[in-house]
Coordinates of C-alpha atoms (C1' of nucleotides) in Angstrom, one line a residue:
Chain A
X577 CA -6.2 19.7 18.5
X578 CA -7.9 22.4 17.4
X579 CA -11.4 23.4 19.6
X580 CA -13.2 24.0 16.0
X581 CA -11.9 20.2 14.6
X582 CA -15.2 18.8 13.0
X583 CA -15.4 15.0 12.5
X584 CA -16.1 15.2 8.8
X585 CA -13.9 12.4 7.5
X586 CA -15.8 9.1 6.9
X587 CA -14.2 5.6 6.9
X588 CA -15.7 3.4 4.6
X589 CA -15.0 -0.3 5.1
X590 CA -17.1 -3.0 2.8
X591 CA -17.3 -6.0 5.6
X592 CA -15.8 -9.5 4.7
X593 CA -16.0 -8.0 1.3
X594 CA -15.3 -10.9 -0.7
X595 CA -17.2 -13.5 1.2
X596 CA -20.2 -11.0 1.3
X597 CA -20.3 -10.9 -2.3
X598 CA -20.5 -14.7 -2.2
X599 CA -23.4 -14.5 0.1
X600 CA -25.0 -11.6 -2.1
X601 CA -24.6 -14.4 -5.0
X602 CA -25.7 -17.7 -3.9
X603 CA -28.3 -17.2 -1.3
X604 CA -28.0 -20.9 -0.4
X605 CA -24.3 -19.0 1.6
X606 CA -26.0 -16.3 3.5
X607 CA -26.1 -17.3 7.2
X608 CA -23.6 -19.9 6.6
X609 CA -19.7 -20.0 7.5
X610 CA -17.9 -18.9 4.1
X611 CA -14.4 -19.0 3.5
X612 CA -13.2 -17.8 0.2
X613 CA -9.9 -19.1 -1.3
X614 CA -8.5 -23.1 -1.2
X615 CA -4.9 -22.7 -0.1
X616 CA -4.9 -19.3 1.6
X617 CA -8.1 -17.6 3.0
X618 CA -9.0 -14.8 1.3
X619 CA -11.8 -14.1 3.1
X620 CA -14.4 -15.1 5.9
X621 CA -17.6 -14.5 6.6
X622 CA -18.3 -13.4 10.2
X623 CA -20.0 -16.4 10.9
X624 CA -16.9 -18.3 9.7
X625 CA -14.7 -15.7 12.1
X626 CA -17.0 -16.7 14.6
X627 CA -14.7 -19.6 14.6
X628 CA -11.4 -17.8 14.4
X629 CA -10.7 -18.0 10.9
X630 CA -8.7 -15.4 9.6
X631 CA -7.7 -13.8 6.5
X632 CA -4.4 -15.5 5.2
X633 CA -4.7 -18.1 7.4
X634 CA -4.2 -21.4 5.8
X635 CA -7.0 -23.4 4.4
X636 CA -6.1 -26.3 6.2
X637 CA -6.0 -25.0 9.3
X638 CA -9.3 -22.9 8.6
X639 CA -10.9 -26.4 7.8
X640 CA -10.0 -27.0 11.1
X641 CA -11.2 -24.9 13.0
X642 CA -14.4 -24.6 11.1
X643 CA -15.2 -27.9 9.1
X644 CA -19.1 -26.8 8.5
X645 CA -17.4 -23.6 6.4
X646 CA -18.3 -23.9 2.8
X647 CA -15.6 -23.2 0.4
X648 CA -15.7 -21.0 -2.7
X649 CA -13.3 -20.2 -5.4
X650 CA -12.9 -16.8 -5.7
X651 CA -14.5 -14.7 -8.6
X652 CA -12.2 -11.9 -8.7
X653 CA -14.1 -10.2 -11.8
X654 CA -17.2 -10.3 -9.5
X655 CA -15.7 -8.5 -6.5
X656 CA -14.0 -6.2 -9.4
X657 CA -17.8 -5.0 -10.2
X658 CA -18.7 -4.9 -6.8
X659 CA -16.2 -2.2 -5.8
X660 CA -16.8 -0.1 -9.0
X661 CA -20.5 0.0 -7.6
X662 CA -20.0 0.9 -4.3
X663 CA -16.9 3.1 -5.8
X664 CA -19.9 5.2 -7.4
X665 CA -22.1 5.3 -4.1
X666 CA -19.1 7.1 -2.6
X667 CA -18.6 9.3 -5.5
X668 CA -22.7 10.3 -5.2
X669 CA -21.8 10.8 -1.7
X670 CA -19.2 13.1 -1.2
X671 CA -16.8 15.4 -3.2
X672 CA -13.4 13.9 -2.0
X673 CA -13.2 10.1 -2.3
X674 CA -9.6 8.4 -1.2
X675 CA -9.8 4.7 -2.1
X676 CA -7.1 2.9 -0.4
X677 CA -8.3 -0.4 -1.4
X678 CA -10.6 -2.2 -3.5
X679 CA -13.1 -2.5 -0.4
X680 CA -12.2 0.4 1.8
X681 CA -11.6 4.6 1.1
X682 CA -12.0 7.6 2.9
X683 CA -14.9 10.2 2.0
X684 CA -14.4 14.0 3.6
X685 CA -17.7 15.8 3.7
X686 CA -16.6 18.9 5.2
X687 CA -19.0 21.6 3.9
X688 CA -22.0 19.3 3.2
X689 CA -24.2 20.0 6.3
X690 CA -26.6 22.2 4.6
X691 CA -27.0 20.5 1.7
X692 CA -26.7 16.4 3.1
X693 CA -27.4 17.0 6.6
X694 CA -24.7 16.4 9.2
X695 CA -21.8 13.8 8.8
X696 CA -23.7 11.0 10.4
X697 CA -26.8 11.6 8.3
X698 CA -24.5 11.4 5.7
X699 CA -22.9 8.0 6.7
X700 CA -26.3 6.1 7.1
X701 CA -28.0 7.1 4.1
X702 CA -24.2 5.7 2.2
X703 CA -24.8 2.8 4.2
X704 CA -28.3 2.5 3.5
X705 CA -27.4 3.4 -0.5
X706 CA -24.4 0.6 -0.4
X707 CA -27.3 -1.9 0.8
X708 CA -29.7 -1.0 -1.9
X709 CA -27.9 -0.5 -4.7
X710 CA -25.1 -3.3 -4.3
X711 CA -26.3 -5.4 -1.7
X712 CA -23.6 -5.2 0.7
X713 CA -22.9 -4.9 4.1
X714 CA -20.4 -1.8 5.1
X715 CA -19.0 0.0 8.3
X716 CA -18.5 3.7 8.3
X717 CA -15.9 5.3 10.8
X718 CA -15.8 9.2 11.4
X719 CA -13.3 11.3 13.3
X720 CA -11.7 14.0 12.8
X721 CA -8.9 12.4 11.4
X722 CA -8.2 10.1 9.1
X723 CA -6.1 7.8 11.4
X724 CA -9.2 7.7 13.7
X725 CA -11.9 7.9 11.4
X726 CA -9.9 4.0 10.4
X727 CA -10.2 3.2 13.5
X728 CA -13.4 3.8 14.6
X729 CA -14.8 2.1 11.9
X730 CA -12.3 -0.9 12.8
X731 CA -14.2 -0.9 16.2
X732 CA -17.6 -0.7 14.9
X733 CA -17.1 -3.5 12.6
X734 CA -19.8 -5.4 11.8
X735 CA -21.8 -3.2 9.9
X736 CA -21.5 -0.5 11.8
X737 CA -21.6 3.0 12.3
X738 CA -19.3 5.0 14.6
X739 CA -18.8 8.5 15.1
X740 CA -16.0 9.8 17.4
X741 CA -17.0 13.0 18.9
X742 CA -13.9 15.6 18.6
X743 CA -13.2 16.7 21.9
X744 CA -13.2 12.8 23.0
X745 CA -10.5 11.5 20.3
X746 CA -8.0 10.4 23.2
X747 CA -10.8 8.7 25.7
X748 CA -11.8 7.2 22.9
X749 CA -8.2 5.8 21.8
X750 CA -5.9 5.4 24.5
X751 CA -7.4 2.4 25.9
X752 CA -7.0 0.4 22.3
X753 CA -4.5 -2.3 21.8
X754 CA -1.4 -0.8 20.0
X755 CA -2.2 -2.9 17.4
X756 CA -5.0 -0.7 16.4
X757 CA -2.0 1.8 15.2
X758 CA -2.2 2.2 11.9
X759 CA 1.7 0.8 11.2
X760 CA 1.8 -2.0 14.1
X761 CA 2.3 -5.1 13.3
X762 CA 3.1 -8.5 14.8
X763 CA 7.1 -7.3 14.4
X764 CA 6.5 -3.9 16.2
X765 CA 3.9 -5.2 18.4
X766 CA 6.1 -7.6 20.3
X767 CA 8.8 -5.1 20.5
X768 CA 6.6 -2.9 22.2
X769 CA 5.1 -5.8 24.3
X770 CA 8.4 -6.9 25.3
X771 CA 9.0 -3.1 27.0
X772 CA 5.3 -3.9 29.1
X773 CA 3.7 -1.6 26.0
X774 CA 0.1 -3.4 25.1
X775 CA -2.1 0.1 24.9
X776 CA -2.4 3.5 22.7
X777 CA -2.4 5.5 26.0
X778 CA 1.0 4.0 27.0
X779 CA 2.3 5.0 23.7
X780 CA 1.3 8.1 24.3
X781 CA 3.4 8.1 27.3
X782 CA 6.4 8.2 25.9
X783 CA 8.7 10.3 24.4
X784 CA 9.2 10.5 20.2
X785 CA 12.7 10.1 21.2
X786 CA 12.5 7.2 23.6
X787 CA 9.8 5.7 21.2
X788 CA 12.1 5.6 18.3
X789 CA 15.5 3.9 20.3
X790 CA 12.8 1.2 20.4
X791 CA 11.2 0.6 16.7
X792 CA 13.6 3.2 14.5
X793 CA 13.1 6.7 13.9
X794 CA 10.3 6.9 11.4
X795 CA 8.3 4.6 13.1
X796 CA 8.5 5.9 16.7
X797 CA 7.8 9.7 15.1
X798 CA 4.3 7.9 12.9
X799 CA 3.4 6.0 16.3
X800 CA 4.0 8.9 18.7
X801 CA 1.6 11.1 16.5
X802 CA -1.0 8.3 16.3
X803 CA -0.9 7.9 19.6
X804 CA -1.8 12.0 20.3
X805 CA -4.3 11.6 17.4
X806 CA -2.1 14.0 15.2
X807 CA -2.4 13.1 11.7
X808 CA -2.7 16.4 9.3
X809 CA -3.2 14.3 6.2
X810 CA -6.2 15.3 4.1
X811 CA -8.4 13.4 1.7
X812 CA -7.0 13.6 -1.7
X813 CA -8.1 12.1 -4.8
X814 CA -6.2 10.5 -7.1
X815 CA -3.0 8.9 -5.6
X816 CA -0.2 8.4 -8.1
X817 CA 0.8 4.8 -7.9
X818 CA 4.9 4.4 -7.3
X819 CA 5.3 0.7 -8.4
X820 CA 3.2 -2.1 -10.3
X821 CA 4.2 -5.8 -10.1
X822 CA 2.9 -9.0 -10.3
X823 CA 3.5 -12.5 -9.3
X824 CA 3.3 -16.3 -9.4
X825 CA 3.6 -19.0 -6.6
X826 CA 5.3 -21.9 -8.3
X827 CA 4.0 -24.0 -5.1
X828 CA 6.7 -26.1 -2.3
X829 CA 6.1 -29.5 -3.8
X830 CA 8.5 -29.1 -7.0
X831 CA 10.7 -26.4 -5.6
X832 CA 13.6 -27.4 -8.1
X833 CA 13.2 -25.1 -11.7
X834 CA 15.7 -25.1 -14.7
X835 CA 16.4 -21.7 -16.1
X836 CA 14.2 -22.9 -18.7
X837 CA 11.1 -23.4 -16.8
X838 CA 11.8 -19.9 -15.0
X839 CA 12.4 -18.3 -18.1
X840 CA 8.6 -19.4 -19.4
X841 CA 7.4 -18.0 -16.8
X842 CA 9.5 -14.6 -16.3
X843 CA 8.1 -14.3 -20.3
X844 CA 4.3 -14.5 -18.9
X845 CA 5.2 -12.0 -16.2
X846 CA 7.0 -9.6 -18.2
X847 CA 4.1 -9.3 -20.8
X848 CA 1.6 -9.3 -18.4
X849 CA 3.0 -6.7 -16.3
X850 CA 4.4 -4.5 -19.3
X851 CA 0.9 -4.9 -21.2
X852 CA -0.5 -3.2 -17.6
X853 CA 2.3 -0.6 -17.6
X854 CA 1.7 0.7 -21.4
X855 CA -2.6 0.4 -20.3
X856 CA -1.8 3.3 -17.6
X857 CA 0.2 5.8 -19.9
X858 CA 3.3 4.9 -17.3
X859 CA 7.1 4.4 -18.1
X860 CA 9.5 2.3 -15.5
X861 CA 13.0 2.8 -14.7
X862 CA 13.5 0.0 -12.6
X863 CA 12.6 -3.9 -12.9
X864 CA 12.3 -6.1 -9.9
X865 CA 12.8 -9.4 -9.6
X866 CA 11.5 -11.2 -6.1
X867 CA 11.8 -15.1 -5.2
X868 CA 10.5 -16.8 -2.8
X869 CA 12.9 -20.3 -1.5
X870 CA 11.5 -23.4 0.2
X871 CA 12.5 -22.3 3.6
X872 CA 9.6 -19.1 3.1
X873 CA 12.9 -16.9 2.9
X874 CA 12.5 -14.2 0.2
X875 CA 15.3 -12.3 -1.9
X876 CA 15.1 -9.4 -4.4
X877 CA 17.5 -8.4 -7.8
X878 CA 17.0 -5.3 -9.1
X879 CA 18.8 -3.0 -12.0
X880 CA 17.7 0.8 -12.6
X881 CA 18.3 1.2 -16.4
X882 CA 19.8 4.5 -17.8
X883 CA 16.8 5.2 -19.6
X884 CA 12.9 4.9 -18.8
X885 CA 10.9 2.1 -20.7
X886 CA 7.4 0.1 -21.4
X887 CA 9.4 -2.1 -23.9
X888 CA 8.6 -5.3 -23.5
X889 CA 11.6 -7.0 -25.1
X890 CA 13.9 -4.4 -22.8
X891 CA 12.2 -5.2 -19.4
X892 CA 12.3 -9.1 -20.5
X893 CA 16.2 -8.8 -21.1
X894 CA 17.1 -6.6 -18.6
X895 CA 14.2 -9.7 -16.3
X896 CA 16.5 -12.0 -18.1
X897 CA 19.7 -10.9 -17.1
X898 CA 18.8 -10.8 -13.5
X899 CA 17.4 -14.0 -13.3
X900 CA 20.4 -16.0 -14.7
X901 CA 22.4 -14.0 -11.8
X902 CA 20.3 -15.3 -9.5
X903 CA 20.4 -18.8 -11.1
X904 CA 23.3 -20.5 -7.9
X905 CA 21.0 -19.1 -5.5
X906 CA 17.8 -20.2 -6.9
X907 CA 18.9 -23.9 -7.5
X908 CA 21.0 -23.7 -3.7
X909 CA 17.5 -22.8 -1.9
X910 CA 14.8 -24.0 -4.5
X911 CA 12.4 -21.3 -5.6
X912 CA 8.4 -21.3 -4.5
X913 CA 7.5 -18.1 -6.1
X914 CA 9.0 -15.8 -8.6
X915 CA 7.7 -12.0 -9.2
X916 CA 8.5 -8.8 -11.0
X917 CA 7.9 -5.1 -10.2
X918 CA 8.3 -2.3 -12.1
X919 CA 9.6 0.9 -9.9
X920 CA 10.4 4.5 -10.1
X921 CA 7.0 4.9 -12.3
X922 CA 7.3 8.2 -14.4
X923 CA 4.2 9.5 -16.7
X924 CA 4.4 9.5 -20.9
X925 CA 4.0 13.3 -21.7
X926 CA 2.3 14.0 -24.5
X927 CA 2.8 17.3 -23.9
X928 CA 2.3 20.3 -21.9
X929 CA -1.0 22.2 -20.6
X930 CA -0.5 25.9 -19.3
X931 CA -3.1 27.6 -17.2
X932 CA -3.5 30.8 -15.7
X933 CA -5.6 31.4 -12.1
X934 CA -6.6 32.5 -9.7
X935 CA -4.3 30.4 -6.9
X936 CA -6.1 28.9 -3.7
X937 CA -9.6 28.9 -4.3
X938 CA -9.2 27.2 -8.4
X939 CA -6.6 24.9 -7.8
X940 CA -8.6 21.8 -6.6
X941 CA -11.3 22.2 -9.4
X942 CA -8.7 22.8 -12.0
X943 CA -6.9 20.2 -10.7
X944 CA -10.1 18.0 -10.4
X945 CA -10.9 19.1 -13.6
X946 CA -8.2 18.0 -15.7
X947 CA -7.7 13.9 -13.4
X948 CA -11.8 13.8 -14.8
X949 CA -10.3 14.5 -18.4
X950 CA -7.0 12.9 -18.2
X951 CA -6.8 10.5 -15.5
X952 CA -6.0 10.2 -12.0
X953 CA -2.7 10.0 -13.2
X954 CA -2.1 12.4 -15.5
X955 CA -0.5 15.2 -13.1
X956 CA 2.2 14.7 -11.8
X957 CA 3.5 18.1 -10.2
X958 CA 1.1 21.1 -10.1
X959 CA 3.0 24.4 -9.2
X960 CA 2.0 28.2 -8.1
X961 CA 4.4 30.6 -9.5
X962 CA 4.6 33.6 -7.4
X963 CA 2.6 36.4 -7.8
X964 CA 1.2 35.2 -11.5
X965 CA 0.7 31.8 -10.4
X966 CA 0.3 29.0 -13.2
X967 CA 0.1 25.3 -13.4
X968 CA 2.0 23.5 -15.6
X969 CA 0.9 20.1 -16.2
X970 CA 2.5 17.1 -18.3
X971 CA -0.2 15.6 -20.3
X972 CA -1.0 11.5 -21.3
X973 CA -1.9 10.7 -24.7
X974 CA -4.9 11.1 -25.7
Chain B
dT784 C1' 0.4 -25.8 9.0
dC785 C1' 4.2 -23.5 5.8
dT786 C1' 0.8 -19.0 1.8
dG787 C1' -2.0 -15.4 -2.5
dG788 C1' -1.4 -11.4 -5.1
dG789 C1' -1.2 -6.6 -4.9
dG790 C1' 0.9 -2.6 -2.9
dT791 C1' 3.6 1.3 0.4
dC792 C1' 7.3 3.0 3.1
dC793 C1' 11.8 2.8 5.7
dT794 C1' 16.7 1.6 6.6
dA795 C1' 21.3 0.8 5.6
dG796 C1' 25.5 0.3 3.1
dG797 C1' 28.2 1.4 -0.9
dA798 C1' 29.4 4.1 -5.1
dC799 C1' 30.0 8.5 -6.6
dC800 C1' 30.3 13.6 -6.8
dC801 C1' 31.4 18.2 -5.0
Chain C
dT1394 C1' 48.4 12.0 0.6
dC1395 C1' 45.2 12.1 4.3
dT1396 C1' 40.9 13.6 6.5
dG1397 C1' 36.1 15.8 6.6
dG1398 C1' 31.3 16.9 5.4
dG1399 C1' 27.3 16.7 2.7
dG1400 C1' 24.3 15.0 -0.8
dT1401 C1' 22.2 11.7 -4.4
dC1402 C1' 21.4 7.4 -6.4
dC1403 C1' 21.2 2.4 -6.4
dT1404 C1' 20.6 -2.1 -4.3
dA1405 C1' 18.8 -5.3 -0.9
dG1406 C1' 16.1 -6.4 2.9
dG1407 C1' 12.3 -5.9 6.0
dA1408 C1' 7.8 -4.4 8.2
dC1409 C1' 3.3 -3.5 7.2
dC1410 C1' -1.4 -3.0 4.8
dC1411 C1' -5.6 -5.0 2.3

DNA sequence: TCTGGGGTCCTAGGACCC
DNA sequence: TCTGGGGTCCTAGGACCC
């Protein structure tokens, strides 16, 4: 690392998001076990985790575990508010906001100290503003990465606040369950497990190469990076999304569908999901289809069509045509859950906006400029030409 | 005790082209 | 006719994340 690294990337984590909304909403909740979510949990409240419920852990076996948990429905539109709040906390905060989820992004406040104070005064009053103005609970991690900043505020969790002093990154890290790489899951966890592998620091032991004879090439070359704390990626706003889908669980008690019954509700999916593509000013290439059998196996069809779309009626017959392919296979296994995505997203141009400047120091505030017109999604390649550097971005409708 | 809905990225084989 | 190398695209599956 470098000796002038600061720690000005924040980690913001809204805790037990969903089931603190709940709490925020029915004070009759707060103090109480909450589990959000009938079949699956969706969330828990840290009094219910108290009792080992997890997210995506049954409901049944939640119930369990906990039988004094109260139960909500969840209120998707209410969490949907909640994060647009907090969404604009951050963006009062600092001048680079990642969101990665709808309860957790990255804020960099590099540059801020005379004007907000250092990055931990920064991080309480964003706590203390989340608390005020939305009424929720949140962690804040900061490192000097953003890999660490994630996991520091993973560690600090419940509402938390933990700063990772550069110079201390690896004291701080090695002795962490590889779990705590961002990237390790239960899969490469037992891989590594099965080799006597249970900490960051003996990851760090090893060798990229011998690393990646163990969990693949792109893995072992992520993990052996983590594990040094080397992660040059910076905070950037507006991510352009590569795929959009959605889904429906058909449940395991009739797993047996006609093409007919499918077909209904492939037709809900496809409108839904096209209705969502047209809404971003996105075209699709590709169309998706996933199942899910009675034996919790899964299976995708796909077809890439010559031309990009946001036709309804072409993603439904191109939907179509997959599914009656799939039709042996579907009645053979039984289906549980049928889903579409929509891949190799491209942008509707509406036409073409030439600038001329002045390269390093204007190209994030033109850029910025033009996602606060346009869109977070509205650029999709940005370009310095040389010596007379120019930026030549497709354009959404209007 | 079989579980929701939304995503990202990687791998590997085959087709096809030069 | 056989053998070789390199690259892209498509399809399918899988691991992982929130």
């Amino acid at each position: 690392m470098f000796a002038s690294a600061k720690a000005t990337i924040l980690h913001a984590d809204l805790d037990a998001f969903f089931a603190s909304v709940e709490q925020r909403d029915d004070r009759r909740l707060r103090g109480r076990p909450v589990i959000v979510g009938g079949g699956v949990v969706l969330a828990a409240s840290y009094e219910a985790k108290a009792y080992g419920v997890k997210t995506a852990m049954s409901g049944a076996r939640a119930r369990r575990l906990c039988p004094d948990a109260i139960v909500v429905a969840p209120r998707m539109s209410a969490y949907s508010e909640a994060s647009k709040a907090v969404y604009r906390v951050f963006e009062d905060t600092a001048p680079f906001v990642e969101g990665l989820s709808i309860d957790e992004a990255f804020l960099d406040v590099r540059g801020m100290r005379r004007i907000a104070g250092s990055p931990r005064d920064i991080a309480v009053r964003l706590r203390t503003e989340v608390r005020r103005r939305v009424g929720l609970p949140i962690t804040v991690g900061i490192a000097t990465t953003k890999f660490l900043a994630k996991v520091a505020s993973a560690v600090a969790k419940p509402n938390g606040l933990l700063l990772v002093p550069p110079g201390t990154e690896l004291a701080f890290l090695h002795p962490l369950p590889v779990e705590r790489l961002w990237g390790v899951g239960p899969v490469t966890a037992s891989k590594l497990r099965d080799r006597g592998i249970t900490t960051v620091g003996q990851v760090a032991d090893l060798s990229e190469e011998l690393l990646a004879t163990m969990i693949g090439r792109a893995a072992g070359r992520h993990l052996h990076a983590l594990a040094h704390n080397r992660d040059p990626r910076r905070v950037t706003r507006g991510v352009r999304r590569r795929s959009m889908g959605t889904q429906r669980a058909l449940g395991f008690r009739r797993p047996n569908r006609t093409f007919a019954e499918l077909e209904e509700t492939l037709i809900a999916l496809v409108d839904r999901i096209a209705r969502r593509l047209r809404a971003a000013g996105r075209l699709c290439r590709t169309i998706t289809l996933r199942f899910r059998f009675a034996d919790s196996s899964r299976a995708t069809r796909s077809q890439t069509l010559p031309a990009k779309t946001a036709d309804t009626r072409t993603i439904l017959a191109t939907a179509r045509g997959l599914l009656t392919a799939a039709m042996p296979m579907i009645e053979r296994d039984g289906i549980t859950l049928l889903g579409i995505t929509l891949g190799n997203l491209e942008n509707e141009f509406a036409g073409q906006l030439e600038l001329q400047l002045n390269p390093q120091r204007a190209l994030d505030s033109v850029l910025d400029a033009v996602r606060d017109r346009y869109g977070s999604d509205s650029i999709t390649r940005a370009v310095l030409l040389g010596r007379d550097p120019g930026l030549s971005i497709p354009l959404l409708p209007d």
